C-alpha positions as a printed NumPy array, in Angstrom:
array([[147.473,  93.246, 130.584],
       [147.412,  95.315, 133.844],
       [145.14 ,  97.963, 135.01 ],
       [148.167, 100.245, 134.91 ],
       [148.95 ,  99.426, 131.398],
       [145.482,  99.969, 130.252],
       [145.585, 103.281, 131.914],
       [149.074, 104.256, 130.17 ],
       [147.658, 103.105, 126.691],
       [144.364, 105.181, 127.263],
       [146.625, 108.277, 128.302],
       [148.651, 107.802, 124.995],
       [145.116, 107.679, 123.125],
       [144.165, 111.059, 124.587],
       [147.441, 112.825, 124.714],
       [149.665, 110.965, 121.924],
       [153.408, 111.908, 122.297],
       [153.983, 112.366, 118.462],
       [152.22 , 115.632, 117.247],
       [150.513, 114.606, 114.   ],
       [147.301, 115.369, 112.32 ],
       [144.745, 113.005, 113.535],
       [140.897, 113.083, 112.631],
       [139.885, 110.744, 115.37 ],
       [141.681, 113.005, 117.951],
       [139.667, 115.967, 116.473],
       [136.586, 114.096, 116.534],
       [137.128, 113.112, 120.22 ],
       [137.905, 116.809, 120.939],
       [134.782, 117.937, 119.249],
       [132.58 , 115.292, 121.296],
       [134.195, 116.563, 124.353],
       [133.15 , 120.187, 123.202],
       [129.514, 118.993, 122.226],
       [129.099, 117.498, 125.687],
       [130.281, 120.532, 127.589],
       [127.835, 122.782, 125.248],
       [124.824, 120.584, 125.947],
       [125.392, 120.5  , 129.711],
       [125.113, 124.509, 129.593],
       [121.661, 124.837, 128.694],
       [120.53 , 121.822, 130.841],
       [121.979, 123.602, 134.037],
       [120.534, 126.836, 133.069],
       [116.898, 125.548, 132.51 ],
       [117.504, 123.635, 135.98 ],
       [118.253, 126.496, 137.725],
       [116.008, 129.016, 136.264],
       [112.836, 126.853, 136.343],
       [113.698, 125.923, 139.853],
       [113.992, 129.632, 140.826],
       [111.001, 130.445, 138.62 ],
       [108.77 , 127.834, 140.263],
       [109.889, 128.645, 143.91 ],
       [109.248, 132.411, 143.196],
       [105.84 , 131.709, 141.962],
       [104.888, 129.26 , 144.533],
       [106.128, 131.69 , 147.334],
       [103.846, 134.262, 145.923],
       [100.852, 131.958, 145.496],
       [101.098, 130.726, 149.015],
       [102.127, 133.971, 150.64 ],
       [ 99.519, 136.334, 148.812],
       [ 96.656, 134.128, 147.541],
       [ 95.738, 131.125, 149.869],
       [ 98.417, 131.043, 152.716],
       [ 99.245, 127.501, 154.286],
       [ 95.612, 126.571, 154.969],
       [ 92.38 , 128.175, 153.471],
       [ 89.037, 128.191, 155.03 ],
       [ 86.157, 128.231, 152.606],
       [ 83.184, 129.535, 154.988],
       [ 79.548, 128.771, 154.257],
       [ 77.692, 132.14 , 153.113],
       [ 74.495, 131.5  , 154.888],
       [ 75.79 , 131.409, 158.753],
       [ 75.373, 134.524, 161.007],
       [ 79.196, 134.589, 161.519],
       [ 79.545, 136.259, 158.022],
       [ 76.679, 138.698, 157.983],
       [ 78.912, 141.41 , 159.52 ],
       [ 82.527, 142.373, 159.34 ],
       [ 82.812, 142.387, 163.096],
       [ 81.199, 138.701, 163.434],
       [ 83.265, 137.678, 160.559],
       [ 86.699, 138.876, 162.046],
       [ 85.873, 137.415, 165.323],
       [ 84.704, 134.044, 163.763],
       [ 88.239, 134.077, 162.063],
       [ 89.977, 134.849, 165.356],
       [ 88.435, 131.605, 166.836],
       [ 90.44 , 129.699, 164.589],
       [ 93.691, 130.679, 166.422],
       [ 92.503, 128.322, 169.409],
       [ 93.599, 125.434, 167.218],
       [ 97.224, 124.486, 168.16 ],
       [ 99.613, 125.413, 165.163],
       [ 97.456, 128.08 , 163.658],
       [ 99.436, 131.347, 164.345],
       [ 97.722, 133.983, 162.343],
       [ 94.323, 134.336, 160.493],
       [ 93.359, 136.725, 157.703],
       [ 89.614, 136.769, 156.934],
       [ 88.766, 137.824, 153.332],
       [ 85.607, 138.553, 151.474],
       [ 85.959, 138.008, 147.728],
       [ 83.492, 139.436, 145.215],
       [ 83.984, 139.526, 141.37 ],
       [ 83.165, 142.833, 140.089],
       [ 83.708, 145.52 , 137.154],
       [ 86.043, 148.452, 137.498],
       [ 85.482, 151.452, 135.411],
       [ 87.951, 154.238, 135.001],
       [ 87.735, 157.223, 132.842],
       [ 87.869, 155.534, 129.605],
       [ 88.106, 151.854, 129.965],
       [ 86.433, 149.184, 132.13 ],
       [ 87.902, 145.838, 133.276],
       [ 86.903, 142.677, 135.419],
       [ 88.395, 142.753, 138.895],
       [ 88.781, 140.296, 141.827],
       [ 87.596, 142.336, 144.894],
       [ 89.484, 141.239, 147.921],
       [ 88.009, 142.677, 151.286],
       [ 90.586, 142.431, 153.904],
       [ 91.987, 144.222, 156.742],
       [ 93.478, 147.628, 155.955],
       [ 96.544, 147.02 , 157.792],
       [ 97.18 , 143.482, 155.637],
       [100.232, 144.956, 154.182],
       [101.793, 145.844, 157.404],
       [100.489, 142.774, 159.411],
       [101.106, 140.055, 156.879],
       [104.81 , 139.637, 156.356],
       [104.562, 138.024, 152.918],
       [101.983, 140.944, 151.847],
       [105.099, 143.421, 153.034],
       [107.987, 141.353, 151.515],
       [106.41 , 140.344, 148.181],
       [104.482, 143.398, 146.991],
       [106.371, 146.353, 145.463],
       [104.678, 149.766, 145.688],
       [104.451, 151.318, 142.26 ],
       [102.745, 154.384, 143.213],
       [101.335, 155.939, 146.167],
       [101.809, 155.042, 149.853],
       [100.332, 151.912, 151.714],
       [100.302, 154.129, 154.748],
       [ 97.574, 156.081, 153.265],
       [ 95.522, 152.711, 152.862],
       [ 96.029, 151.477, 156.425],
       [ 93.267, 152.428, 158.659],
       [ 91.202, 153.976, 156.229],
       [ 88.402, 151.293, 157.568],
       [ 88.172, 153.291, 160.603],
       [ 87.793, 156.652, 159.131],
       [ 85.214, 155.416, 156.565],
       [ 87.155, 156.637, 153.594],
       [ 86.798, 154.226, 150.376],
       [ 90.317, 153.866, 149.457],
       [ 91.649, 150.921, 147.488],
       [ 95.131, 149.294, 146.449],
       [ 95.046, 147.996, 142.918],
       [ 97.504, 145.845, 140.841],
       [ 99.683, 147.187, 138.401],
       [ 97.889, 145.692, 135.401],
       [ 94.62 , 147.221, 136.461],
       [ 96.184, 150.506, 136.858],
       [ 97.537, 150.283, 133.281],
       [ 94.405, 148.82 , 131.767],
       [ 92.165, 151.645, 133.313],
       [ 95.035, 154.418, 133.077],
       [ 94.651, 155.011, 136.781],
       [ 97.282, 156.91 , 139.103],
       [ 97.671, 157.103, 142.951],
       [ 95.054, 159.623, 144.051],
       [ 92.737, 158.95 , 140.909],
       [ 89.002, 157.852, 141.63 ],
       [ 87.492, 154.85 , 139.939],
       [ 84.198, 153.248, 140.272],
       [ 83.617, 149.553, 141.445],
       [ 80.202, 148.039, 139.91 ],
       [ 78.822, 145.032, 141.567],
       [ 75.429, 143.505, 140.859],
       [ 72.541, 143.295, 143.716],
       [ 69.16 , 141.635, 143.414],
       [ 65.996, 143.282, 144.497],
       [ 62.71 , 141.736, 144.442],
       [ 64.102, 139.249, 142.069],
       [ 65.496, 141.72 , 139.794],
       [ 69.307, 142.268, 139.169],
       [ 70.676, 145.661, 139.214],
       [ 74.238, 147.067, 139.144],
       [ 75.362, 148.901, 142.426],
       [ 78.088, 151.563, 141.841],
       [ 80.593, 152.702, 144.407],
       [ 83.54 , 155.315, 144.085],
       [ 86.988, 154.47 , 145.465],
       [ 90.125, 156.466, 145.57 ],
       [ 93.381, 154.844, 144.611],
       [ 95.67 , 154.78 , 147.566],
       [ 98.471, 152.898, 146.13 ],
       [ 99.57 , 150.751, 143.207],
       [101.376, 147.301, 143.822],
       [102.926, 144.438, 142.07 ],
       [103.849, 141.069, 143.162],
       [106.13 , 140.57 , 140.248],
       [103.949, 137.763, 139.072],
       [101.219, 139.592, 136.74 ],
       [ 99.346, 136.258, 136.017],
       [ 98.577, 136.027, 139.861],
       [ 97.796, 139.685, 140.745],
       [ 96.445, 141.234, 137.449],
       [ 92.837, 141.489, 138.696],
       [ 93.327, 142.254, 142.394],
       [ 91.712, 145.274, 143.915],
       [ 92.041, 145.329, 147.71 ],
       [ 89.629, 147.489, 149.798],
       [ 88.911, 147.374, 153.817],
       [ 86.654, 144.726, 154.927],
       [ 84.304, 146.887, 156.587],
       [ 83.993, 149.107, 153.499],
       [ 83.216, 145.932, 151.496],
       [ 80.408, 145.004, 153.866],
       [ 78.879, 148.532, 154.11 ],
       [ 79.337, 149.533, 150.239],
       [ 79.3  , 146.521, 147.997],
       [ 76.608, 143.991, 147.128],
       [ 77.786, 140.642, 148.689],
       [ 75.024, 138.311, 147.157],
       [ 77.528, 136.368, 145.37 ],
       [ 80.606, 137.109, 147.695],
       [ 82.799, 134.135, 149.007],
       [ 84.172, 134.243, 152.605],
       [ 87.454, 132.59 , 153.181],
       [ 90.032, 132.709, 155.891],
       [ 93.796, 132.458, 155.284],
       [ 95.42 , 130.314, 158.078],
       [ 99.049, 130.681, 158.541],
       [101.098, 127.724, 160.036],
       [104.734, 127.547, 161.239],
       [106.041, 125.801, 157.863],
       [103.85 , 125.555, 154.422],
       [106.032, 122.435, 153.649],
       [105.752, 120.893, 156.957],
       [105.108, 116.926, 156.745],
       [102.672, 117.743, 159.44 ],
       [100.572, 120.068, 157.529],
       [ 98.116, 117.377, 156.864],
       [ 97.823, 116.24 , 160.233],
       [ 97.113, 120.105, 161.119],
       [ 94.402, 120.349, 158.43 ],
       [ 92.779, 117.242, 159.755],
       [ 92.792, 118.979, 163.396],
       [ 91.35 , 122.23 , 162.162],
       [ 88.482, 120.308, 160.256],
       [ 87.645, 118.55 , 163.474],
       [ 87.614, 121.559, 165.524],
       [ 86.529, 124.259, 163.407],
       [ 85.083, 122.517, 160.248],
       [ 81.423, 122.785, 161.112],
       [ 80.862, 125.738, 158.951],
       [ 83.951, 125.594, 156.668],
       [ 85.841, 123.463, 154.43 ],
       [ 89.673, 123.383, 154.968],
       [ 92.105, 122.865, 152.055],
       [ 95.911, 123.018, 151.954],
       [ 97.71 , 125.422, 149.744],
       [ 98.543, 122.529, 147.248],
       [ 94.945, 121.635, 146.976],
       [ 93.794, 124.963, 146.085],
       [ 96.081, 125.489, 143.556],
       [ 96.589, 121.962, 142.239],
       [ 96.145, 122.82 , 138.564],
       [ 98.979, 125.501, 138.753],
       [101.507, 123.225, 140.24 ],
       [100.644, 120.207, 137.983],
       [101.383, 122.709, 135.27 ],
       [104.633, 123.917, 136.768],
       [105.795, 120.073, 137.076],
       [104.919, 119.023, 133.89 ],
       [106.731, 121.985, 132.114],
       [110.036, 121.344, 134.298],
       [109.848, 117.639, 133.471],
       [109.336, 118.325, 129.397],
       [112.381, 120.945, 129.557],
       [114.601, 118.783, 131.533],
       [113.637, 115.792, 129.323],
       [114.526, 117.817, 126.013],
       [117.747, 119.005, 127.491],
       [118.679, 115.507, 128.328],
       [118.03 , 114.283, 124.798],
       [120.501, 116.95 , 123.744],
       [123.184, 115.552, 126.193],
       [122.344, 111.946, 125.002],
       [122.737, 113.13 , 121.325],
       [126.131, 114.728, 122.135],
       [127.352, 111.8  , 124.017],
       [126.608, 109.614, 121.007],
       [129.452, 111.636, 119.237],
       [132.001, 109.706, 121.656],
       [130.966, 106.639, 120.124],
       [131.951, 107.872, 116.864],
       [135.068, 109.167, 117.907],
       [136.135, 105.984, 119.715],
       [135.352, 103.904, 116.385],
       [137.534, 106.39 , 114.684],
       [140.34 , 106.198, 117.186],
       [140.095, 102.331, 116.907],
       [140.54 , 102.448, 113.158],
       [143.61 , 104.874, 113.574],
       [145.212, 102.757, 116.368],
       [144.937,  99.335, 114.82 ],
       [148.595,  99.123, 114.617],
       [149.333, 100.101, 118.041],
       [146.574,  97.52 , 119.126],
       [148.349,  94.895, 117.208],
       [151.514,  95.502, 118.8  ],
       [150.19 ,  95.373, 122.055],
       [148.358,  92.12 , 121.55 ],
       [151.593,  90.604, 119.994],
       [153.368,  91.212, 123.169],
       [150.768,  89.985, 125.571],
       [148.043,  92.481, 125.653],
       [144.6  ,  90.942, 126.575],
       [141.525,  91.894, 124.928],
       [139.895,  93.14 , 128.205],
       [142.941,  95.402, 128.712],
       [142.492,  96.977, 125.253],
       [138.745,  97.387, 125.806],
       [139.452,  98.836, 129.217],
       [141.717, 101.546, 127.599],
       [139.098, 102.721, 125.096],
       [136.495, 102.758, 127.746],
       [138.561, 104.998, 129.754],
       [139.127, 106.964, 126.871],
       [135.274, 107.447, 126.25 ],
       [134.698, 108.266, 129.806],
       [137.536, 110.825, 130.135],
       [135.843, 112.467, 126.991],
       [132.557, 112.647, 129.184],
       [134.588, 114.044, 132.325],
       [136.237, 116.636, 130.051],
       [132.754, 117.709, 128.738],
       [131.431, 117.981, 132.418],
       [134.676, 119.937, 133.528],
       [134.147, 122.442, 130.649],
       [130.258, 122.652, 130.876],
       [129.774, 122.893, 134.507],
       [131.584, 126.328, 135.294],
       [129.995, 127.736, 132.174],
       [126.477, 126.677, 132.871],
       [126.846, 128.073, 136.613],
       [128.181, 131.152, 135.485],
       [125.417, 131.358, 133.009],
       [122.727, 130.522, 135.719],
       [123.975, 133.08 , 138.211],
       [124.061, 135.932, 135.339],
       [120.579, 134.627, 133.823],
       [118.793, 137.946, 134.101],
       [121.821, 140.125, 132.823],
       [121.904, 137.649, 129.706],
       [118.158, 137.762, 128.997],
       [118.39 , 141.668, 129.182],
       [121.16 , 141.801, 126.833],
       [119.521, 139.173, 124.25 ],
       [116.397, 141.329, 124.777],
       [118.2  , 144.446, 123.676],
       [119.668, 142.91 , 120.759],
       [116.442, 141.5  , 119.57 ],
       [114.642, 144.724, 119.84 ],
       [117.392, 146.55 , 118.03 ],
       [117.259, 143.984, 115.203],
       [113.476, 144.177, 115.264],
       [113.299, 147.943, 115.069],
       [115.776, 148.272, 112.449],
       [114.011, 145.563, 110.176],
       [110.574, 147.402, 110.839],
       [112.13 , 150.656, 109.792],
       [113.47 , 149.079, 106.681],
       [109.839, 147.911, 105.854],
       [108.617, 151.598, 106.42 ],
       [106.8  , 151.019, 109.765],
       [106.821, 154.252, 111.708],
       [108.875, 154.235, 114.92 ],
       [106.182, 155.12 , 117.291],
       [104.191, 151.891, 116.073],
       [106.969, 149.537, 117.011],
       [106.52 , 147.861, 120.261],
       [109.195, 146.316, 122.286],
       [109.545, 142.563, 122.212],
       [109.781, 141.067, 126.097],
       [111.203, 137.371, 125.995],
       [109.973, 136.947, 129.772],
       [106.535, 138.589, 129.46 ],
       [105.585, 139.71 , 132.9  ],
       [102.11 , 138.58 , 132.224],
       [103.203, 134.925, 132.207],
       [106.496, 134.782, 134.103],
       [108.174, 136.669, 137.129],
       [109.529, 140.245, 136.33 ],
       [112.708, 139.064, 137.564],
       [114.287, 135.632, 137.287],
       [115.2  , 134.032, 140.844],
       [117.876, 131.727, 140.429],
       [117.911, 128.521, 142.537],
       [120.932, 126.262, 141.836],
       [120.081, 122.779, 142.519],
       [123.636, 121.34 , 143.264],
       [122.297, 117.806, 144.118],
       [120.499, 117.769, 140.573],
       [123.826, 119.195, 139.087],
       [125.872, 116.396, 140.594],
       [123.339, 113.771, 139.125],
       [123.712, 115.444, 135.893],
       [127.439, 115.264, 135.716],
       [127.323, 111.524, 136.984],
       [124.888, 110.786, 134.147],
       [126.895, 112.267, 131.48 ],
       [130.   , 110.52 , 132.294],
       [127.814, 107.344, 132.638],
       [126.437, 107.917, 129.144],
       [129.668, 108.436, 127.701],
       [130.977, 105.179, 129.026],
       [127.855, 103.384, 127.94 ],
       [128.081, 104.643, 124.415],
       [131.921, 103.593, 124.255],
       [131.117,  99.886, 125.108],
       [130.478,  98.599, 121.573],
       [133.306, 100.214, 119.828],
       [135.855,  99.255, 122.838],
       [134.639,  95.755, 122.722],
       [135.488,  95.683, 118.943],
       [138.916,  97.196, 119.732],
       [139.611,  94.388, 122.199],
       [138.494,  91.816, 119.333],
       [140.764,  93.054, 116.857],
       [143.333,  90.066, 115.478],
       [147.002,  91.138, 115.439],
       [147.882,  89.021, 112.499],
       [145.465,  90.287, 110.225],
       [146.224,  93.852, 110.856],
       [150.092,  93.501, 110.744],
       [149.49 ,  91.46 , 107.6  ],
       [147.943,  94.472, 105.837],
       [150.402,  97.331, 107.268]])
């Protein structure tokens, strides 16, 4: 039995000429649909998780640690004044490969509004950081106020601050409002609070609330002159040409050798190792679960082939009686199973890609429907409308406010190939059984 003959028989199995009711054909079509539908969430999960992880990573690197971060000793003279610290930070530019430096004084404190208080992370940086650092300018969105009002305030001595959206909501602050920052100072061995009033110049959001929920930016000169720095940390964000360059480790070692006398130098993936480990494990788990769904859907192909073999026993017997080989019969059913997988891929891929591209709109529609149903149900239970809060499927406290989509075409190609291969593998046993059918016994029963 030639390959051409096997292909023709496989074609007749998939597209029979005689239109008659066939439970095996319906089962085969159902398996094809199941494979297609199982591919859709897998592609969406890959695209959304890739985009979310990329967006979070971009913000973590650009706004928190930069490519390299120097943790400076707190006891050296270089950090005793803002001028000395800024000059010390500038000295890192002498290392080839370091393009920009951003010195920072970090202090943990308490912010007090009119009615509420909240813990905060004070970041004392250059007041022009939002203009000079491209990542700050790109990734921060101004919710209220004007960053120009904050820029240069260190020169005038005005105590202005830029605060995160979450802090503003917690303390009920708006641009132009005044709030107090409380830090601790030690006098003669006694710890006492130190209060400093600041005016809100602007309220910003990075779109990733878990990162910027507690951030309060103040000019570095004001941090030195107004806050208690007894427990402050001194860091320098070091910007290189590429955060993902394979030479970053070499550059890290170079900075250590040339400027590491008073500082420890870490890469961004070392500073945030826990977060990235969490991102990776979550992505692997989600993809694993989706692949299990595809595997279960592929098993339906095996059932469909079994039913098809039972329905086509007469044709198998006739083919064998005129010289059809067991291998040729087996190949025909293998081709049928693989064609089912291909059909599922052809259906699932475009739907999955379309769903991925429109993920934000889909989430918005589903969120609205969920809120309508929840409100209706709560109203039926007698809950006042004012007490019903909105449900957020993508809570900005843990996710990006907008899902960035990154379609991994290489991974999608592997998914398509793996799905077709799975369909082929699960078809092997019933196809071999079809090839071993004995024509005499079959024809005797007909």
